Coordinates of C-alpha atoms and ligand atoms in Angstrom, one line a residue:
X1 CA 107.7 92.0 113.3
X2 CA 107.7 95.8 113.1
X3 CA 110.9 97.8 112.3
X4 CA 111.1 101.3 113.4
X5 CA 113.5 103.8 111.8
X6 CA 114.0 107.5 112.6
X7 CA 114.4 110.4 110.3
X8 CA 116.7 112.5 112.4
X9 CA 115.8 116.2 112.1
X10 CA 116.2 117.5 115.6
X11 CA 112.9 118.7 116.9
X12 CA 111.1 117.6 113.8
X13 CA 112.4 114.1 113.9
X14 CA 109.9 111.3 113.3
X15 CA 109.6 107.5 113.1
X16 CA 109.0 105.3 110.1
X17 CA 107.2 102.1 111.1
X18 CA 107.6 99.2 108.7
X19 CA 105.8 95.9 108.9
X20 CA 102.7 93.9 108.1
X21 CA 99.1 94.7 109.2
X22 CA 100.0 98.2 110.6
X23 CA 97.3 100.4 109.1
X24 CA 94.6 99.3 111.6
X25 CA 96.9 99.6 114.6
X26 CA 95.6 102.6 116.6
X27 CA 98.8 102.7 118.9
X28 CA 100.9 103.8 115.8
X29 CA 98.6 106.8 115.2
X30 CA 97.6 108.1 118.6
X31 CA 100.9 109.5 119.9
X32 CA 101.1 111.7 116.7
X33 CA 97.6 113.1 116.8
X34 CA 97.3 116.1 119.2
X35 CA 93.6 117.2 118.7
X36 CA 90.3 115.6 118.2
X37 CA 89.8 116.2 114.5
X38 CA 91.4 114.0 111.8
X39 CA 90.9 114.3 108.0
X40 CA 91.8 111.3 106.0
X41 CA 92.8 112.2 102.4
X42 CA 92.7 109.3 100.0
X43 CA 91.5 108.5 96.4
X44 CA 88.8 106.5 94.6
X45 CA 91.1 103.5 94.2
X46 CA 92.5 103.3 97.7
X47 CA 89.3 104.2 99.6
X48 CA 87.3 101.0 98.9
X49 CA 90.5 98.9 99.7
X50 CA 91.8 100.5 102.9
X51 CA 89.8 103.5 104.3
X52 CA 87.7 101.4 106.7
X53 CA 90.7 99.8 108.2
X54 CA 92.3 103.2 108.9
X55 CA 89.1 104.5 110.3
X56 CA 88.8 101.6 112.7
X57 CA 92.2 102.5 114.1
X58 CA 90.9 106.2 114.7
X59 CA 87.6 105.4 116.4
X60 CA 88.6 107.7 119.3
X61 CA 88.7 110.8 117.0
X62 CA 86.3 112.9 114.9
X63 CA 87.1 111.6 111.5
X64 CA 86.2 113.2 108.2
X65 CA 87.4 112.0 104.8
X66 CA 88.0 113.4 101.4
X67 CA 88.3 111.2 98.4
X68 CA 90.2 112.6 95.4
X69 CA 90.1 111.5 91.8
X70 CA 93.0 109.0 91.1
X71 CA 96.0 109.8 88.9
X72 CA 99.0 112.0 88.4
X73 CA 96.8 114.2 86.0
X74 CA 95.0 115.4 89.1
X75 CA 98.0 116.2 91.1
X76 CA 97.3 120.0 90.6
X77 CA 95.9 123.1 92.4
X78 CA 92.4 122.3 91.6
X79 CA 92.5 119.0 93.3
X80 CA 94.3 120.5 96.2
X81 CA 91.5 122.9 96.6
X82 CA 89.2 119.8 97.2
X83 CA 91.2 119.2 100.3
X84 CA 90.9 122.7 101.6
X85 CA 87.1 122.7 100.7
X86 CA 86.6 119.7 102.8
X87 CA 88.7 121.0 105.8
X88 CA 86.7 124.2 105.8
X89 CA 83.3 122.7 105.3
X90 CA 83.9 120.4 108.3
X91 CA 85.3 123.3 110.3
X92 CA 88.7 121.8 110.8
X93 CA 90.9 123.9 113.1
X94 CA 94.6 124.3 113.7
X95 CA 94.8 121.2 115.8
X96 CA 93.6 118.9 113.1
X97 CA 95.7 116.1 111.7
X98 CA 95.7 115.1 108.1
X99 CA 96.2 111.5 107.2
X100 CA 97.6 110.8 103.6
X101 CA 96.2 107.3 102.7
X102 CA 97.6 106.4 99.2
X103 CA 100.5 106.5 96.9
X104 CA 102.9 109.4 96.2
X105 CA 100.2 111.5 94.5
X106 CA 97.9 111.6 97.6
X107 CA 101.0 111.9 99.9
X108 CA 102.5 114.9 98.1
X109 CA 99.2 116.6 97.8
X110 CA 98.2 116.0 101.4
X111 CA 101.5 117.2 102.7
X112 CA 101.3 120.3 100.8
X113 CA 97.8 120.9 101.9
X114 CA 99.0 120.4 105.6
X115 CA 101.9 122.8 105.1
X116 CA 99.5 125.7 104.1
X117 CA 96.1 124.9 105.8
X118 CA 95.7 127.6 108.5
X119 CA 99.6 128.1 107.9
X120 CA 100.4 124.6 108.8
X121 CA 98.9 121.6 110.5
X122 CA 100.1 118.1 111.4
X123 CA 100.0 115.2 109.0
X124 CA 100.7 111.5 108.9
X125 CA 101.9 109.5 105.9
X126 CA 100.2 106.1 105.4
X127 CA 101.9 105.2 101.9
X128 CA 100.3 102.3 100.1
X129 CA 102.5 102.0 97.0
X130 CA 106.0 100.6 97.0
X131 CA 107.2 103.9 95.5
X132 CA 105.6 105.9 98.2
X133 CA 107.0 103.6 101.0
X134 CA 110.5 103.8 99.8
X135 CA 110.6 107.4 98.8
X136 CA 107.8 110.0 98.6
X137 CA 106.4 109.5 102.2
X138 CA 109.9 110.1 103.7
X139 CA 111.8 113.4 103.7
X140 CA 109.0 116.1 103.5
X141 CA 108.9 117.1 99.9
X142 CA 105.4 118.0 99.1
X143 CA 104.0 119.5 95.9
X144 CA 101.6 119.6 93.0
X145 CA 102.4 119.7 89.3
X146 CA 102.1 122.7 86.9
X147 CA 101.4 122.2 83.2
X148 CA 104.9 123.4 82.5
X149 CA 106.8 121.3 85.0
X150 CA 106.5 118.4 87.5
X151 CA 106.3 119.3 91.3
X152 CA 106.9 123.0 90.6
X153 CA 104.5 124.3 93.3
X154 CA 105.3 122.9 96.8
X155 CA 107.0 123.1 100.2
X156 CA 109.3 121.1 102.4
X157 CA 107.1 119.9 105.2
X158 CA 107.8 116.8 107.3
X159 CA 105.1 114.4 108.5
X160 CA 104.7 113.4 112.2
X161 CA 105.2 109.7 111.4
X162 CA 105.2 107.3 108.4
X163 CA 103.3 104.0 108.6
X164 CA 104.5 101.7 105.8
X165 CA 102.4 98.6 105.9
X166 CA 103.8 95.9 103.6
X167 CA 100.6 94.0 103.5
X168 CA 98.8 96.6 101.4
X169 CA 101.3 96.1 98.5
X170 CA 99.4 92.8 97.8
X171 CA 96.7 94.7 95.9
X172 CA 99.1 97.0 93.8
X173 CA 99.0 96.4 90.1
X174 CA 102.2 94.8 88.7
X175 CA 103.1 98.0 86.7
X176 CA 102.9 100.1 89.9
X177 CA 104.9 97.6 91.9
X178 CA 107.6 97.6 89.2
X179 CA 107.6 101.4 89.2
X180 CA 108.4 101.4 92.9
X181 CA 111.4 99.0 92.2
X182 CA 113.0 101.8 90.1
X183 CA 113.3 104.0 93.1
X184 CA 114.7 101.0 95.2
X185 CA 117.4 100.4 92.6
X186 CA 118.2 104.1 92.7
X187 CA 119.4 103.9 96.3
X188 CA 121.7 101.1 95.5
X189 CA 123.1 103.1 92.6
X190 CA 123.7 106.3 94.4
X191 CA 124.8 105.3 97.8
X192 CA 124.8 101.6 98.6
X193 CA 126.7 99.1 96.5
X194 CA 126.0 96.2 98.9
X195 CA 122.2 96.9 98.5
X196 CA 122.7 97.0 94.8
X197 CA 124.3 93.6 94.7
X198 CA 121.5 92.2 96.9
X199 CA 119.0 93.8 94.5
X200 CA 120.6 92.1 91.5
X201 CA 119.9 88.8 93.2
X202 CA 116.5 89.6 94.5
X203 CA 114.8 91.8 91.9
X204 CA 112.6 89.0 90.6
X205 CA 111.4 88.3 94.2
X206 CA 110.5 91.9 94.6
X207 CA 108.6 92.0 91.3
X208 CA 106.7 88.9 92.3
X209 CA 105.3 90.4 95.6
X210 CA 107.6 88.4 98.0
X211 CA 106.9 90.1 101.3
X212 CA 110.2 89.2 102.9
X213 CA 112.1 90.8 100.1
X214 CA 109.7 93.8 100.0
X215 CA 110.1 94.4 103.7
X216 CA 113.9 94.3 103.4
X217 CA 113.9 96.6 100.4
X218 CA 111.5 99.2 102.0
X219 CA 113.7 99.1 105.2
X220 CA 117.1 99.5 103.4
X221 CA 115.7 102.2 101.1
X222 CA 114.2 104.2 104.1
X223 CA 117.5 103.8 106.0
X224 CA 119.4 105.3 103.0
X225 CA 116.8 108.0 102.4
X226 CA 116.6 109.0 106.1
X227 CA 120.5 109.3 106.2
X228 CA 120.5 111.6 103.2
X229 CA 117.6 113.8 104.4
X230 CA 119.1 114.1 107.9
X231 CA 122.2 115.6 106.3
X232 CA 120.5 118.0 103.9
X233 CA 116.8 118.4 104.5
X234 CA 116.2 121.2 102.0
X235 CA 118.4 120.1 99.2
X236 CA 121.2 122.6 99.6
X237 CA 123.6 119.8 98.3
X238 CA 123.8 116.0 98.9
X239 CA 120.1 115.4 98.8
X240 CA 119.9 116.2 95.1
X241 CA 121.6 112.7 94.6
X242 CA 118.1 111.3 95.4
X243 CA 117.2 112.7 92.0
X244 CA 119.4 110.3 89.9
X245 CA 117.5 109.8 86.5
X246 CA 114.8 112.3 87.5
X247 CA 115.9 115.1 85.3
X248 CA 115.5 112.9 82.2
X249 CA 112.5 111.2 83.8
X250 CA 110.6 114.4 84.6
X251 CA 111.2 115.5 81.0
X252 CA 109.6 112.2 79.8
X253 CA 106.6 112.5 82.1
X254 CA 106.0 116.1 81.2
X255 CA 106.5 115.5 77.5
X256 CA 104.2 112.3 77.4
X257 CA 101.5 113.9 79.6
X258 CA 101.2 113.3 83.3
X259 CA 100.1 109.7 84.0
X260 CA 101.0 108.2 80.7
X261 CA 104.5 107.1 81.9
X262 CA 104.4 106.2 85.5
X263 CA 106.9 108.3 87.6
X264 CA 109.0 105.2 88.4
X265 CA 109.0 104.1 84.7
X266 CA 110.3 107.5 83.7
X267 CA 112.9 107.3 86.5
X268 CA 114.0 103.8 85.3
X269 CA 114.6 105.1 81.7
X270 CA 116.2 108.3 83.1
X271 CA 118.6 106.2 85.3
X272 CA 119.8 104.3 82.3
X273 CA 120.4 107.7 80.4
X274 CA 122.3 109.0 83.5
X275 CA 124.3 105.8 83.7
X276 CA 125.0 106.0 79.9
X277 CA 126.3 109.6 80.3
X278 CA 128.4 108.4 83.4
X279 CA 130.0 105.7 81.2
X280 CA 130.7 108.2 78.4
X281 CA 132.4 110.4 81.0
X282 CA 134.7 107.3 82.0
X283 CA 133.2 107.0 85.5
X284 CA 131.7 103.5 85.2
X285 CA 132.0 100.7 82.7
X286 CA 129.7 99.8 79.9
X287 CA 129.1 96.5 81.7
X288 CA 127.8 98.5 84.6
X289 CA 125.2 100.2 82.3
X290 CA 124.2 96.8 80.9
X291 CA 123.9 95.2 84.3
X292 CA 121.6 98.1 85.3
X293 CA 119.5 97.6 82.2
X294 CA 119.3 93.8 82.9
X295 CA 118.1 94.4 86.4
X296 CA 115.4 96.9 85.3
X297 CA 114.4 94.6 82.6
X298 CA 113.9 91.8 85.1
X299 CA 111.8 94.2 87.2
X300 CA 109.6 94.7 84.1
X301 CA 110.6 98.3 83.6
X302 CA 111.3 100.3 80.5
X303 CA 114.8 101.5 80.0
X304 CA 114.7 103.6 76.8
X305 CA 113.0 107.0 76.5
X306 CA 109.9 107.3 74.2
X307 CA 110.9 107.0 70.6
X308 CA 109.1 110.2 69.6
X309 CA 111.0 112.4 72.0
X310 CA 113.7 114.5 70.3
X311 CA 116.9 115.7 71.7
X312 CA 115.4 119.2 71.7
X313 CA 112.3 118.0 73.7
X314 CA 114.7 116.8 76.3
X315 CA 116.8 119.8 76.4
X316 CA 113.9 122.2 76.5
X317 CA 112.1 120.3 79.4
X318 CA 115.3 119.7 81.3
X319 CA 115.9 123.5 81.4
X320 CA 112.9 123.9 83.9
X321 CA 114.5 121.3 86.3
X322 CA 114.9 122.6 89.9
X323 CA 118.6 121.7 89.8
X324 CA 119.3 124.2 87.0
X325 CA 121.6 126.9 88.5
X326 CA 122.3 130.2 86.7
X327 CA 120.8 128.8 83.6
X328 CA 123.2 125.8 83.6
X329 CA 121.9 122.3 83.6
X330 CA 123.1 120.1 86.5
X331 CA 122.6 116.3 86.6
X332 CA 123.0 113.6 89.0
X333 CA 125.7 111.2 87.5
X334 CA 127.4 108.1 88.9
X335 CA 131.1 108.3 89.9
X336 CA 131.0 104.6 90.7
X337 CA 128.2 102.0 91.4
X338 CA 127.1 103.2 94.8
X339 CA 128.4 106.8 94.5
X340 CA 126.8 109.8 92.8
X341 CA 127.5 113.5 92.5
X342 CA 125.5 116.5 91.2
X343 CA 127.5 118.0 88.3
X344 CA 127.4 120.3 85.4
X345 CA 130.8 118.9 84.3
X346 CA 129.8 117.4 81.0
X347 CA 129.8 118.8 77.5
X348 CA 126.8 119.5 75.4
X349 CA 128.2 117.0 72.9
X350 CA 128.4 114.1 75.4
X351 CA 124.9 114.8 76.5
X352 CA 123.7 114.8 72.9
X353 CA 125.5 111.4 72.5
X354 CA 123.4 110.1 75.4
X355 CA 120.2 111.6 74.0
X356 CA 121.1 110.1 70.5
X357 CA 121.8 106.7 72.0
X358 CA 118.1 106.2 72.7
X359 CA 117.4 102.9 70.9
X360 CA 120.9 101.5 71.3
X361 CA 120.6 101.7 75.0
X362 CA 117.6 99.6 75.0
X363 CA 115.8 96.9 76.6
X364 CA 112.0 97.0 76.4
X365 CA 110.4 100.2 75.2
X366 CA 107.1 101.8 76.5
Ligands
NAD401 P1 100.2 107.1 92.7 O1 100.1 107.8 94.0 O2 99.7 107.5 91.6 O3 99.7 105.5 92.9 C1 99.8 104.6 91.9 C2 98.5 103.9 91.7 O4 98.3 102.9 92.6 C3 97.2 104.9 91.8 O5 96.2 104.5 90.9 C4 96.8 104.6 93.2 O6 95.4 104.9 93.3 C5 97.1 103.0 93.3 N1 97.2 102.5 94.6 C6 97.8 103.0 95.7 N2 98.0 102.2 96.7 C7 97.3 101.0 96.2 C8 97.2 99.7 96.8 N3 97.7 99.4 97.9 N4 96.5 98.8 96.1 C9 96.1 99.1 94.8 N5 96.2 100.3 94.2 C10 96.9 101.2 94.9 O7 101.8 106.9 92.4 P2 103.1 106.5 93.2 O8 104.0 105.9 92.3 O9 102.8 106.0 94.5 O10 103.7 108.1 93.4 C11 104.1 108.8 92.3 C12 104.1 110.3 92.8 O11 105.1 110.4 93.8 C13 104.6 111.2 91.7 O12 103.7 112.3 91.6 C14 105.9 111.6 92.1 O13 106.2 113.0 91.7 C15 105.8 111.6 93.5 N6 107.1 111.3 94.3 C16 107.4 112.2 95.3 C17 108.5 112.2 95.9 C18 108.7 112.9 97.2 O14 109.9 112.9 97.7 N7 107.8 113.7 97.8 C19 109.4 111.1 95.6 C20 109.2 110.3 94.6 C21 107.9 110.4 93.9
LIG402 N1 112.7 112.0 95.9 C1 113.7 112.9 96.0 C2 113.9 113.4 97.4 O1 113.1 113.2 98.2 O2 114.6 114.4 97.6

C-alpha cells in the first residue's frame, strides 16, 4: 500500500510517495513533468540496478541520462558541470525535468543543477538510500561541497515530488543502511519521543532490512521533516534542529576526507557528542546518553569521534558551520528526549569537556 504525505509550502507544496515497487510506476511521474524532455541523473552504482526501471516508466518522454562517478568525494563543482554539459549537449530547454535517481549525493547535486540550469528547471527526487528517503530528498536543501566545508555552495530549491520506493533499499550495503538509521534516530531525539521509544524497540528490525519497519520509519521521519520544513523552509529558526549532531559530524567528515566516514556515521557520533553536552548542561540524564549509545550500537553505528581528531581540529572546523552567527558557535542541543533547541548558551569549558570525553563516550569506534 502506498502512503502519500505532503510538504506544505503554499504554491510550492509537493507530495512524498512512500511504498514498494514505485519507481517503475509512470502515474507517479507524469503529473509532475510539464515538457517532453527528461534528464535522469544517477551514478555508476545505481544505474545498473535501477535506471532501466525508471526509464520504463518514462517511455512517453524524450529521456536522456547522465551517469556520475559515485561518492561523496565527487560532490563538487566539477561533477556538477557534468550535469550541465549533458543538458547543453542534448539541448535541454527550460521545460526539461531532471530526475535525481540515487542517494543524497545525487539528490543534492541534481537539485542544485536544477536550481541554476537556465535559472531554474523542475526536478523530481527518486531517493534510493534510507538516508535520502528520510532526509535529503525532502525539504529542498541542495548543495555541493567545498574543500573547506561541507555543502557550502548550494540553494534552497524544492522538488516537484518525491518517490520513496522501499523495495530499492534491499540492495543497499549494510553500512549505508545503518548510516540512514542515524538520521531516523535524529527525528526521535529532536521532536518525537514516541517515535524514539518505537525505535528503541525496532532498531534491529530496521538494521536487518525489515520492510514493514523501514516503511514506518520512512513515513514517520518524512512526517516530522515535512512539519519542520513547512514552518521554516529556509532555516531562519526551527529548521536548524534538523542538524542535531551535524556540526560535530561535518567536522568529522571534513577532517577525515569526504567519503571516509559516511555522513550518517558522522552524524551518529555527532549526536552522541551533542547528547553528552546536553547532559553536562543538566538537560538530560546520563542514562539518556547511554540509551542513545546503545541504540546506535545496535544499529551498527559508530558513536565516538575519530581518535586522531584533536579538540582544536573540532573547534577550527566547527567555526565554518552555517549556524555560526557573528563569529559565535551555535549548536543544536537537547532540552529533553524529543525536544531540541539551537543555542550558543554553553561555555567553552563545557564544550571542551565533551570534546575531551571522546573515548569515555564510547561504543564501537570507526
Ligand atoms: P550516497 O548518495 O553517497 O549513497 C550511498 C551509497 O549507496 C553510494 O555508493 C550510492 O551509489 C549507493 N546506493 C544508493 N542507492 C543504492 C541502492 N538502492 N542499492 C545499492 N547502492 C545504492 O549517500 P547518502 O547517505 O544517501 O547521502 C549522503 C549525502 O546526503 C551527503 O552528501 C549529505 O551531505 C547529504 N544530505 C543532504 C541533506 C539535505 O537535506 N539535502 C540531508 C542529509 C544528508
Ligand atoms: N538535513 C537538514 C535539513 O534538511 O534541514
